[in-house]
Coordinates of C-alpha atoms in Angstrom, one line a residue:
M1 CA 60.0 60.7 173.6
E2 CA 58.5 62.1 176.8
S3 CA 58.3 58.7 178.5
M4 CA 62.1 58.4 178.1
R5 CA 62.9 61.7 179.8
R6 CA 64.0 61.6 183.4
T7 CA 62.5 63.6 186.2
V8 CA 64.2 65.3 189.1
A9 CA 62.1 63.1 191.4
E10 CA 63.8 60.0 189.9
L11 CA 67.3 61.6 190.3
V12 CA 66.4 62.3 194.0
A13 CA 65.3 58.7 194.5
D14 CA 68.5 57.5 193.0
Q15 CA 70.3 58.8 196.1
W16 CA 68.5 56.4 198.4
G17 CA 71.0 53.8 199.8
D18 CA 74.1 55.8 198.9
H19 CA 75.9 56.4 202.2
R20 CA 78.7 58.5 200.8
P21 CA 79.0 62.1 202.0
G22 CA 76.7 64.1 199.8
L23 CA 76.0 67.5 201.3
W24 CA 78.2 69.9 203.3
F25 CA 77.1 73.1 205.0
E26 CA 79.4 74.8 207.6
D27 CA 80.1 71.9 210.1
L28 CA 77.2 69.7 208.9
V29 CA 77.7 66.7 206.7
L30 CA 74.8 64.6 205.3
S31 CA 75.1 61.4 203.3
H32 CA 73.3 61.1 200.0
H33 CA 70.9 58.7 201.7
E34 CA 70.2 61.2 204.5
V35 CA 69.5 63.8 201.9
A36 CA 67.0 61.5 200.2
A37 CA 65.4 60.6 203.5
G38 CA 65.1 64.3 204.5
T39 CA 63.7 65.1 201.1
A40 CA 61.1 62.3 201.3
A41 CA 59.9 63.5 204.8
R42 CA 59.4 67.0 203.5
A43 CA 57.6 65.7 200.4
A44 CA 55.2 63.8 202.7
L45 CA 54.6 66.8 204.8
L46 CA 54.0 69.0 201.7
G47 CA 51.5 66.5 200.5
D48 CA 49.5 67.0 203.7
L49 CA 49.9 70.8 203.7
L50 CA 48.8 71.7 200.2
P51 CA 45.0 72.2 200.0
P52 CA 43.1 70.1 197.4
G53 CA 42.6 72.1 194.2
A54 CA 45.2 74.8 195.0
E55 CA 48.2 75.4 192.8
P56 CA 50.9 73.1 194.3
H57 CA 53.4 76.0 195.0
V58 CA 55.7 76.3 197.9
G59 CA 57.6 79.6 198.4
V60 CA 61.2 79.2 199.7
L61 CA 62.6 82.3 201.4
L62 CA 65.9 81.0 202.6
D63 CA 69.7 81.6 202.3
N64 CA 71.7 78.7 200.8
T65 CA 71.1 76.3 203.7
P66 CA 70.5 72.5 203.4
E67 CA 66.8 73.2 203.6
Y68 CA 66.8 74.8 200.2
P69 CA 67.8 71.7 198.1
L70 CA 65.8 69.5 200.4
W71 CA 62.7 71.5 199.6
I72 CA 63.4 71.5 195.9
G73 CA 63.7 67.7 196.0
A74 CA 60.6 67.5 198.1
A75 CA 58.6 69.5 195.6
A76 CA 59.9 67.2 192.9
L77 CA 58.7 64.1 194.7
A78 CA 55.3 65.7 195.5
G79 CA 54.7 66.9 192.0
A80 CA 54.8 70.5 193.3
A81 CA 56.8 73.6 192.4
V82 CA 59.2 75.8 194.3
A83 CA 59.0 79.6 193.9
G84 CA 62.4 81.1 194.8
I85 CA 61.6 84.2 196.9
N86 CA 64.4 86.8 196.8
P87 CA 65.3 87.9 200.3
T88 CA 66.6 91.2 199.0
R89 CA 63.1 92.3 198.1
R90 CA 61.2 94.3 200.6
G91 CA 57.6 95.3 201.6
P92 CA 55.0 95.3 198.9
E93 CA 57.4 94.0 196.3
L94 CA 58.1 90.9 198.4
A95 CA 54.4 90.4 199.1
R96 CA 53.7 90.7 195.4
D97 CA 56.2 87.9 194.5
I98 CA 54.6 85.5 197.1
L99 CA 51.1 86.3 196.0
H100 CA 51.8 86.3 192.2
T101 CA 53.2 82.8 192.4
E102 CA 50.2 81.6 194.5
C103 CA 52.3 80.1 197.3
R104 CA 50.2 78.0 199.7
V105 CA 53.2 77.1 201.8
L106 CA 56.1 79.5 202.7
V107 CA 59.3 78.1 204.1
T108 CA 61.7 80.6 205.7
E109 CA 64.1 80.9 208.6
R110 CA 64.3 83.1 211.7
A111 CA 66.7 85.6 210.2
H112 CA 64.1 86.4 207.4
L113 CA 61.0 86.6 209.6
P114 CA 61.4 90.5 210.0
L115 CA 60.9 90.7 206.2
L116 CA 57.4 89.3 206.6
D117 CA 56.3 91.7 209.4
G118 CA 53.5 94.0 208.3
L119 CA 53.0 92.4 204.8
D120 CA 49.5 92.1 203.5
L121 CA 49.5 88.3 203.1
P122 CA 46.6 85.9 203.8
W123 CA 48.3 83.9 206.6
G124 CA 46.6 80.7 207.7
S125 CA 45.1 80.7 211.1
P126 CA 46.9 80.6 213.4
R127 CA 50.1 81.8 211.7
G128 CA 52.7 79.0 211.7
S129 CA 50.2 76.2 212.3
G130 CA 47.2 74.9 210.4
A131 CA 46.3 76.7 207.2
E132 CA 42.7 77.5 206.5
R133 CA 41.5 77.3 202.9
G134 CA 43.0 80.3 201.1
G135 CA 45.7 81.0 203.7
I136 CA 49.4 80.5 203.5
R137 CA 51.1 78.0 205.8
L138 CA 54.3 79.4 207.3
L139 CA 57.1 77.0 208.2
V140 CA 60.1 78.4 210.0
T141 CA 63.1 76.1 209.7
G142 CA 65.3 75.4 212.7
T143 CA 62.5 76.0 215.2
E144 CA 61.2 73.4 217.7
G145 CA 57.8 73.4 216.1
Y146 CA 59.3 72.7 212.6
E147 CA 61.4 69.9 213.9
D148 CA 58.5 68.3 215.7
L149 CA 56.4 68.6 212.6
L150 CA 59.0 66.9 210.4
A151 CA 59.5 64.1 213.0
S152 CA 56.0 62.9 212.2
Y153 CA 57.1 62.0 208.7
T154 CA 60.4 60.3 209.6
G155 CA 60.6 57.0 207.8
A156 CA 59.1 58.2 204.5
T157 CA 60.8 56.9 201.5
P158 CA 61.2 58.7 198.2
D159 CA 58.5 57.7 195.6
P160 CA 59.1 59.3 192.2
G161 CA 55.9 57.8 190.8
R162 CA 53.8 61.0 191.2
A163 CA 56.1 63.1 189.0
T164 CA 56.2 63.5 185.2
P165 CA 58.7 65.4 183.1
G166 CA 56.1 67.9 182.4
H167 CA 55.4 68.7 186.0
R168 CA 56.2 72.3 186.9
L169 CA 59.1 72.4 189.4
L170 CA 60.7 75.9 189.5
L171 CA 59.2 79.3 189.4
Y172 CA 62.3 81.6 189.5
F173 CA 62.2 85.4 189.0
T174 CA 64.1 87.0 186.3
S175 CA 64.7 90.5 184.9
G176 CA 63.7 92.4 188.0
S177 CA 66.0 95.4 187.6
T178 CA 63.1 97.4 186.0
G179 CA 59.4 96.7 186.4
A180 CA 57.9 93.7 188.2
P181 CA 60.1 90.5 188.0
K182 CA 58.7 87.7 185.8
A183 CA 58.5 84.2 187.2
A184 CA 60.0 81.8 184.6
I185 CA 58.7 78.2 184.6
C186 CA 61.1 75.3 184.6
S187 CA 59.7 71.7 184.5
Q188 CA 61.1 68.6 186.0
G189 CA 62.1 67.3 182.5
R190 CA 63.9 70.5 181.6
L191 CA 65.8 70.7 184.8
A192 CA 66.8 67.0 184.7
A193 CA 67.8 67.3 181.0
A194 CA 69.9 70.4 181.8
G195 CA 71.7 68.6 184.6
L196 CA 72.4 65.5 182.5
S197 CA 73.7 67.7 179.6
L198 CA 76.2 69.5 181.9
V199 CA 77.3 66.1 183.3
R200 CA 78.2 65.0 179.8
H201 CA 79.7 68.4 178.7
F202 CA 82.0 68.8 181.7
G203 CA 82.5 65.1 182.6
V204 CA 81.0 65.5 186.1
R205 CA 81.9 62.4 188.2
P206 CA 80.3 60.9 191.4
D207 CA 83.4 61.9 193.4
D208 CA 83.1 65.6 192.4
V209 CA 81.9 68.2 194.9
H210 CA 79.9 71.2 193.5
Y211 CA 80.3 74.4 195.5
V212 CA 77.1 76.3 195.5
C213 CA 77.8 79.9 196.5
M214 CA 75.4 81.7 194.2
P215 CA 71.9 82.3 195.6
M216 CA 69.6 79.3 195.0
F217 CA 66.6 81.6 194.4
H218 CA 68.3 82.3 191.0
G219 CA 68.4 79.8 188.1
N220 CA 72.2 79.7 187.8
A221 CA 72.8 78.0 191.2
V222 CA 70.0 75.4 190.7
I223 CA 70.2 74.7 187.0
A224 CA 74.0 74.9 186.4
D225 CA 75.4 73.8 189.8
W226 CA 72.9 71.7 191.9
A227 CA 71.2 69.9 189.0
P228 CA 74.4 68.4 187.4
A229 CA 75.6 67.3 190.8
L230 CA 72.3 65.6 191.4
A231 CA 72.3 63.9 188.0
A232 CA 75.9 62.6 188.5
G233 CA 75.5 61.6 192.1
A234 CA 78.1 64.2 193.0
G235 CA 78.3 66.0 196.3
V236 CA 77.1 69.6 197.0
A237 CA 78.8 72.1 199.4
L238 CA 76.6 75.1 200.3
R239 CA 77.7 78.6 201.2
R240 CA 74.9 80.6 202.9
R241 CA 75.8 83.7 201.0
F242 CA 78.7 84.4 198.6
S243 CA 81.9 85.6 200.2
A244 CA 85.0 86.5 198.2
S245 CA 87.2 86.3 201.3
G246 CA 85.8 82.9 202.2
F247 CA 85.8 81.4 198.7
L248 CA 89.2 79.7 198.7
D249 CA 88.8 78.5 202.4
D250 CA 85.5 76.9 201.5
V251 CA 86.9 75.3 198.4
R252 CA 89.7 73.7 200.4
K253 CA 87.4 72.7 203.3
Y254 CA 85.0 70.8 201.2
G255 CA 87.3 69.6 198.5
A256 CA 85.2 71.4 195.9
T257 CA 86.0 70.6 192.2
Y258 CA 83.4 72.7 190.4
F259 CA 81.5 76.0 190.9
T260 CA 79.3 78.4 189.1
Y261 CA 79.3 82.2 189.1
V262 CA 77.4 85.1 187.6
G263 CA 78.1 88.8 187.5
R264 CA 81.0 90.2 189.5
A265 CA 81.7 87.2 191.7
V266 CA 85.0 86.4 189.8
Q267 CA 86.2 90.0 190.0
Y268 CA 85.5 90.0 193.8
V269 CA 87.6 86.9 194.3
L270 CA 90.4 88.3 192.2
A271 CA 90.4 91.5 194.4
T272 CA 91.3 89.5 197.5
E273 CA 94.9 89.5 198.6
P274 CA 97.1 87.0 196.7
R275 CA 98.6 84.2 198.7
P276 CA 101.5 81.8 198.0
D277 CA 99.0 78.8 198.3
D278 CA 96.4 80.2 195.9
R279 CA 96.8 77.0 193.8
D280 CA 96.5 74.6 196.7
H281 CA 93.1 73.2 196.2
A282 CA 91.1 70.6 194.2
L283 CA 89.1 73.0 192.1
R284 CA 89.3 72.3 188.4
L285 CA 86.5 74.2 186.7
G286 CA 84.2 77.3 187.0
F287 CA 81.2 77.8 184.8
G288 CA 79.3 81.0 184.4
T289 CA 78.8 84.3 182.7
E290 CA 80.1 87.8 182.7
A291 CA 83.6 87.2 184.0
G292 CA 85.1 88.6 180.8
A293 CA 88.2 87.4 178.9
V294 CA 90.7 89.5 181.0
D295 CA 89.5 88.3 184.4
A296 CA 89.1 84.7 183.2
A297 CA 92.7 84.7 182.1
A298 CA 93.8 86.3 185.5
F299 CA 91.7 83.7 187.4
E300 CA 93.4 80.8 185.6
E301 CA 96.8 82.3 186.0
R302 CA 96.4 82.9 189.7
F303 CA 94.4 79.9 190.8
G304 CA 95.1 77.4 188.1
V305 CA 91.3 77.0 187.4
R306 CA 89.8 77.3 183.9
L307 CA 86.7 79.3 183.7
V308 CA 84.2 78.4 181.0
E309 CA 82.0 81.2 179.9
G310 CA 78.7 80.0 178.6
Y311 CA 75.5 81.7 177.6
G312 CA 72.0 80.6 178.4
S313 CA 69.0 82.7 178.7
S314 CA 67.5 82.2 182.2
E315 CA 64.2 81.0 180.6
G316 CA 65.9 78.3 178.6
G317 CA 65.1 79.6 175.2
A318 CA 68.7 79.7 173.8
A319 CA 72.1 78.4 174.9
I320 CA 75.7 78.6 173.6
Q321 CA 78.5 76.6 175.0
W322 CA 82.2 77.1 174.7
T323 CA 84.1 74.5 172.7
P324 CA 87.9 74.1 172.0
G325 CA 89.0 76.5 169.4
T326 CA 86.6 79.3 170.4
P327 CA 88.4 82.6 169.7
A328 CA 89.1 85.1 172.5
G329 CA 86.1 87.2 173.2
A330 CA 83.6 84.8 171.7
I331 CA 81.1 82.7 173.7
G332 CA 81.0 79.8 171.3
R333 CA 78.9 78.4 168.4
A334 CA 75.3 77.3 168.4
A335 CA 74.9 73.7 169.3
P336 CA 74.3 71.3 166.4
G337 CA 70.6 71.4 165.4
D338 CA 69.9 74.7 167.1
D339 CA 68.6 77.4 164.8
L340 CA 70.1 80.5 166.5
A341 CA 70.5 83.7 164.5
V342 CA 71.5 87.3 165.0
V343 CA 68.5 89.2 163.7
D344 CA 67.8 92.9 163.0
P345 CA 64.5 93.4 165.0
A346 CA 63.3 96.1 162.5
T347 CA 63.6 93.9 159.4
R348 CA 63.5 90.4 161.0
E349 CA 66.4 89.5 158.7
E350 CA 69.6 87.9 159.7
C351 CA 72.4 90.4 160.2
P352 CA 75.6 90.3 158.1
R353 CA 78.6 88.6 159.6
A354 CA 81.0 90.7 161.7
V355 CA 84.2 92.0 160.0
F356 CA 87.3 92.8 162.1
D357 CA 90.5 94.7 161.3
G358 CA 93.9 93.5 162.2
D359 CA 93.7 94.8 165.7
G360 CA 90.4 93.0 166.4
R361 CA 88.2 96.1 166.1
L362 CA 84.7 95.5 164.9
L363 CA 84.3 97.4 161.6
N364 CA 80.7 96.9 160.8
G365 CA 78.9 97.0 164.2
D366 CA 76.0 99.0 162.7
E367 CA 74.9 96.1 160.5
A368 CA 76.4 93.1 162.3
M369 CA 75.0 93.7 165.7
G370 CA 71.5 92.4 166.4
E371 CA 69.3 90.4 168.8
L372 CA 70.0 86.7 169.3
V373 CA 66.9 84.7 168.3
N374 CA 66.1 81.0 168.4
R375 CA 64.1 80.4 165.2
G376 CA 63.5 76.8 166.0
A377 CA 61.7 74.9 168.7
S378 CA 63.0 76.1 172.1
P379 CA 62.6 74.7 175.6
F380 CA 61.2 78.0 176.9
E381 CA 58.2 77.1 179.0
G382 CA 56.8 80.5 179.6
Y383 CA 56.2 82.8 182.5
W384 CA 53.8 82.2 185.3
K385 CA 50.5 84.0 184.5
N386 CA 52.2 86.7 182.4
P387 CA 50.9 86.5 178.8
E388 CA 52.4 89.9 177.9
A389 CA 55.9 88.7 178.8
D390 CA 55.3 85.4 177.0
A391 CA 54.3 87.3 173.8
A392 CA 57.3 89.6 174.0
R393 CA 59.6 86.5 174.1
R394 CA 57.7 84.5 171.4
R395 CA 57.3 87.2 168.8
W396 CA 56.8 86.9 165.1
G397 CA 59.2 85.0 162.9
S398 CA 60.2 85.8 159.4
P399 CA 58.4 88.7 157.6
G400 CA 54.8 87.8 156.9
S401 CA 55.0 84.5 158.9
R402 CA 54.0 83.6 162.5
E403 CA 54.5 79.9 162.2
A404 CA 58.1 79.0 163.2
G405 CA 59.5 78.0 166.6
N406 CA 57.8 77.4 169.9
G407 CA 54.4 78.9 170.6
G408 CA 53.8 80.4 167.1
G409 CA 56.9 82.6 167.0
W410 CA 60.6 82.8 167.4
Y411 CA 62.3 83.1 170.8
W412 CA 63.8 86.6 171.2
T413 CA 66.5 86.6 174.0
G414 CA 66.7 90.3 174.6
D415 CA 70.5 90.1 174.2
L416 CA 72.7 91.6 171.6
F417 CA 75.2 89.5 169.7
F418 CA 77.3 89.5 166.5
R419 CA 78.6 86.5 164.6
D420 CA 81.9 86.1 162.8
A421 CA 82.6 84.4 159.5
D422 CA 83.3 81.1 161.2
G423 CA 79.9 81.1 163.0
F424 CA 81.3 82.1 166.5
L425 CA 78.9 84.2 168.5
Y426 CA 80.0 87.3 170.5
F427 CA 77.9 88.8 173.3
A428 CA 77.4 92.5 173.0
G429 CA 75.1 93.2 175.9
R430 CA 71.4 93.5 176.6
T431 CA 69.3 95.2 174.0
D432 CA 69.1 98.2 176.3
D433 CA 72.9 98.2 176.5
R434 CA 73.2 99.2 172.8
L435 CA 74.7 102.7 172.5
R436 CA 74.3 104.9 169.5
V437 CA 77.1 107.5 169.3
D438 CA 77.3 109.9 166.4
S439 CA 75.0 107.6 164.4
E440 CA 77.1 104.5 165.1
N441 CA 75.9 101.5 167.0
L442 CA 78.3 100.4 169.8
A443 CA 78.1 97.4 172.2
A444 CA 78.6 98.1 175.9
A445 CA 80.1 94.6 176.4
M446 CA 82.8 95.2 173.8
I447 CA 83.9 98.5 175.4
E448 CA 83.8 96.9 178.9
N449 CA 86.2 94.1 177.7
I450 CA 88.7 96.8 176.6
L451 CA 88.4 99.0 179.7
A452 CA 88.8 95.9 181.9
R453 CA 92.5 95.9 180.9
Y454 CA 93.0 99.1 182.8
E455 CA 95.3 98.4 185.7
G456 CA 93.3 100.2 188.3
A457 CA 89.9 98.6 187.4
D458 CA 88.5 95.9 189.7
A459 CA 85.3 96.0 187.8
V460 CA 83.9 98.0 184.9
A461 CA 80.4 98.8 183.6
V462 CA 79.6 100.7 180.4
Y463 CA 76.2 102.2 179.6
A464 CA 74.6 105.0 177.6
V465 CA 73.7 108.4 178.9
P466 CA 71.8 110.7 176.5
D467 CA 73.7 113.1 174.3
P468 CA 72.4 116.7 174.6
V469 CA 71.7 116.8 170.9
A470 CA 71.0 113.3 169.6
G471 CA 71.7 109.7 170.4
D472 CA 74.0 108.7 173.3
Q473 CA 77.3 109.3 175.0
V474 CA 79.4 106.6 176.6
M475 CA 79.6 106.5 180.4
A476 CA 81.7 104.1 182.4
T477 CA 81.7 103.2 186.1
V478 CA 85.1 101.9 187.4
A479 CA 85.4 100.2 190.7
G480 CA 89.0 100.5 191.9
T481 CA 91.5 103.3 191.5
F482 CA 91.4 105.9 188.8
A483 CA 94.1 108.3 187.6
P484 CA 92.8 110.5 184.9
V485 CA 96.1 111.1 183.0
A486 CA 97.0 107.4 183.2
F487 CA 93.5 106.4 182.1
G488 CA 93.7 108.7 179.1
A489 CA 97.1 107.3 178.1
F490 CA 95.7 103.8 178.5
L491 CA 92.8 104.5 176.1
A492 CA 95.2 105.9 173.5
A493 CA 97.2 102.7 173.7
Q494 CA 94.3 100.3 173.0
P495 CA 94.4 99.3 169.3
D496 CA 90.8 97.9 169.3
L497 CA 89.2 101.0 170.9
G498 CA 87.2 102.7 168.2
T499 CA 87.2 106.4 167.9
K500 CA 83.7 106.7 169.4
M501 CA 84.1 104.2 172.2
A502 CA 86.1 106.3 174.7
P503 CA 83.9 107.2 177.7
R504 CA 82.8 110.8 177.9
F505 CA 82.1 110.3 181.7
V506 CA 83.8 108.0 184.2
R507 CA 82.2 107.4 187.6
V508 CA 84.6 106.1 190.2
V509 CA 83.3 103.8 193.0
E510 CA 84.8 101.7 195.7
R511 CA 82.4 98.8 195.0
M512 CA 80.2 98.2 192.0
P513 CA 76.4 98.4 192.8
V514 CA 75.0 95.0 192.1
T515 CA 71.7 93.1 192.2
A516 CA 71.0 90.2 194.5
T517 CA 72.6 87.8 192.0
N518 CA 75.8 89.8 191.8
K519 CA 75.0 91.3 188.4
I520 CA 75.9 94.9 187.9
H521 CA 72.8 97.1 188.6
R522 CA 72.9 98.8 185.2
A523 CA 69.4 100.3 185.5
R524 CA 70.5 102.2 188.6
L525 CA 73.7 103.4 187.0
R526 CA 71.8 104.6 183.9
R527 CA 69.2 106.3 186.0
E528 CA 71.8 108.2 188.1
G529 CA 74.0 109.1 185.1
F530 CA 76.5 111.8 185.8
R531 CA 74.3 113.3 188.5
C532 CA 75.4 110.7 191.1
P533 CA 76.9 110.8 194.6
D534 CA 80.3 109.5 193.5
P535 CA 83.2 111.3 191.9
V536 CA 82.8 111.7 188.1
W537 CA 85.5 112.6 185.7
W538 CA 84.7 113.8 182.2
R539 CA 86.4 114.8 178.9
P540 CA 84.4 117.8 177.5
P541 CA 84.2 118.0 173.7
G542 CA 87.4 119.3 172.2
E543 CA 89.5 118.8 175.4
P544 CA 92.3 116.2 175.4
A545 CA 92.2 115.1 179.0
Y546 CA 89.8 114.0 181.7
R547 CA 89.0 116.5 184.5
R548 CA 86.7 116.3 187.6
L549 CA 83.1 117.1 186.8
S550 CA 82.2 120.1 189.0
A551 CA 78.8 121.2 190.2
A552 CA 79.0 124.1 187.7
D553 CA 79.9 121.6 184.9
A554 CA 76.9 119.5 185.8
A555 CA 74.6 122.5 185.9
G556 CA 75.8 123.7 182.5
L557 CA 75.2 120.3 181.0
V558 CA 71.7 120.1 182.4
A559 CA 71.0 123.6 181.0
E560 CA 72.2 122.4 177.6
Y561 CA 69.8 119.4 177.7
R562 CA 67.0 121.7 178.8
E563 CA 67.7 124.1 176.0
R564 CA 67.4 121.4 173.4
G565 CA 64.3 119.8 174.9
R566 CA 66.1 116.6 176.1
E567 CA 66.2 117.1 179.9
E568 CA 63.5 114.5 180.4
L569 CA 65.9 111.9 179.0
L570 CA 68.2 112.3 182.0
G571 CA 67.5 109.7 184.7
R572 CA 65.6 107.5 182.2

């Protein structure tokens, strides 16, 4: 029942009176009680700043400093919502994010003030002080004016009575690699429930320390790292920005026991120079996505830390958790009671189960691969003022029916999966990561898992480039070292590499291009294709070995696309 659900405001108030160390940042240490007191002061300030009748939204444009969790907690107590503003956005895009989420207060720091210069935003008058109706009040943390303002609210105590589980708490942007990012909604009840669920799943204890090194404007750091620490009464150690070279030093300094990761973070840590004391720490668990089986095994071998790969759509519509007995390469099974299915979007029918040969090669990818769909009620709470995006997620259900699930339709994740005979689910990439080579459907994630075994690869990305005639060709970007002869021999030795999986093109980079959340920037890689600034090796049709793609080769390829009327597909 709704009345039995907890709120984040209640979890914040639970910290009051707990004088154990609760938050670490650089050389600063705050007790849980001090965190609760600081949160209450900011909540009282926020209550005075938000104009009556306005959407109670506060934008937070900060690195991972103590102010970030304090303002999330403050919003919870005040019945308001935090819009996480991405500091890697620039100009009109940054202004658009602030305006779209209707922020009436914007909290930032001196380092990010230049990002706001020249933006067409309705600042309150004067900027940085009282906000007129319709204006945005700017608060700059660490300044004398900010500290003086907060001092007026010293002595406030946390009162969770204004919040309900249904109160909007987070507006976090997702899927911004192409088009305008969408602001997913997360309520207090959903965030508290997620935190409590992870506490139970991983046995989080009050004496644990959660290391938050992923950016807090992204759902991963808040939902999977900060929220379970808050729910368990555990401590939180913040890193301003992720640093692979500083990772282990931080873990030791703060006594961290748990961390989360996304994208290439694990690969970057593995790329640091090994040391004899790599296992000298208290860290016991990492939870995240996209590490891959090879790197997860290497991380545990080197650091003695188990990585648990989970799956959860950022919007909360579907989740899969690893359990003991999950086979290599699989994410896990659907939780009991969840109605997750792998569905063919064209027929809306469930796909057949995956069939593997003795070497683990998927034999029926054409029919087994489909989009992961939640056909039951889901916790997806929609996007802020984006009905088109809502409709794309909550699409029709079974043929001829629009009744099932949440909001009149099923929840479509936008992710490709296949499911084996025992019900284990395997991630195959985003729907736009599907490759169709010689009329066969391939999954980018499966090829990446194989190429990750190549000794010279620090990170690998696989994606489609158009074939000059029809369908796609496989292209890979490898961060690390590349020897064409050795790479060809490596491919020939992989028993689970299908005949159509070998990359036609291999782009070699020093460092993988990533988004602000350390996910590979696949849209950029696809757009640049083989016409990119980095060295590209290719294996032309009928040739046995890789050779360097020359300017003449590239020109000849473009001419072939043009001749067949497919040149416009390059750079898509």
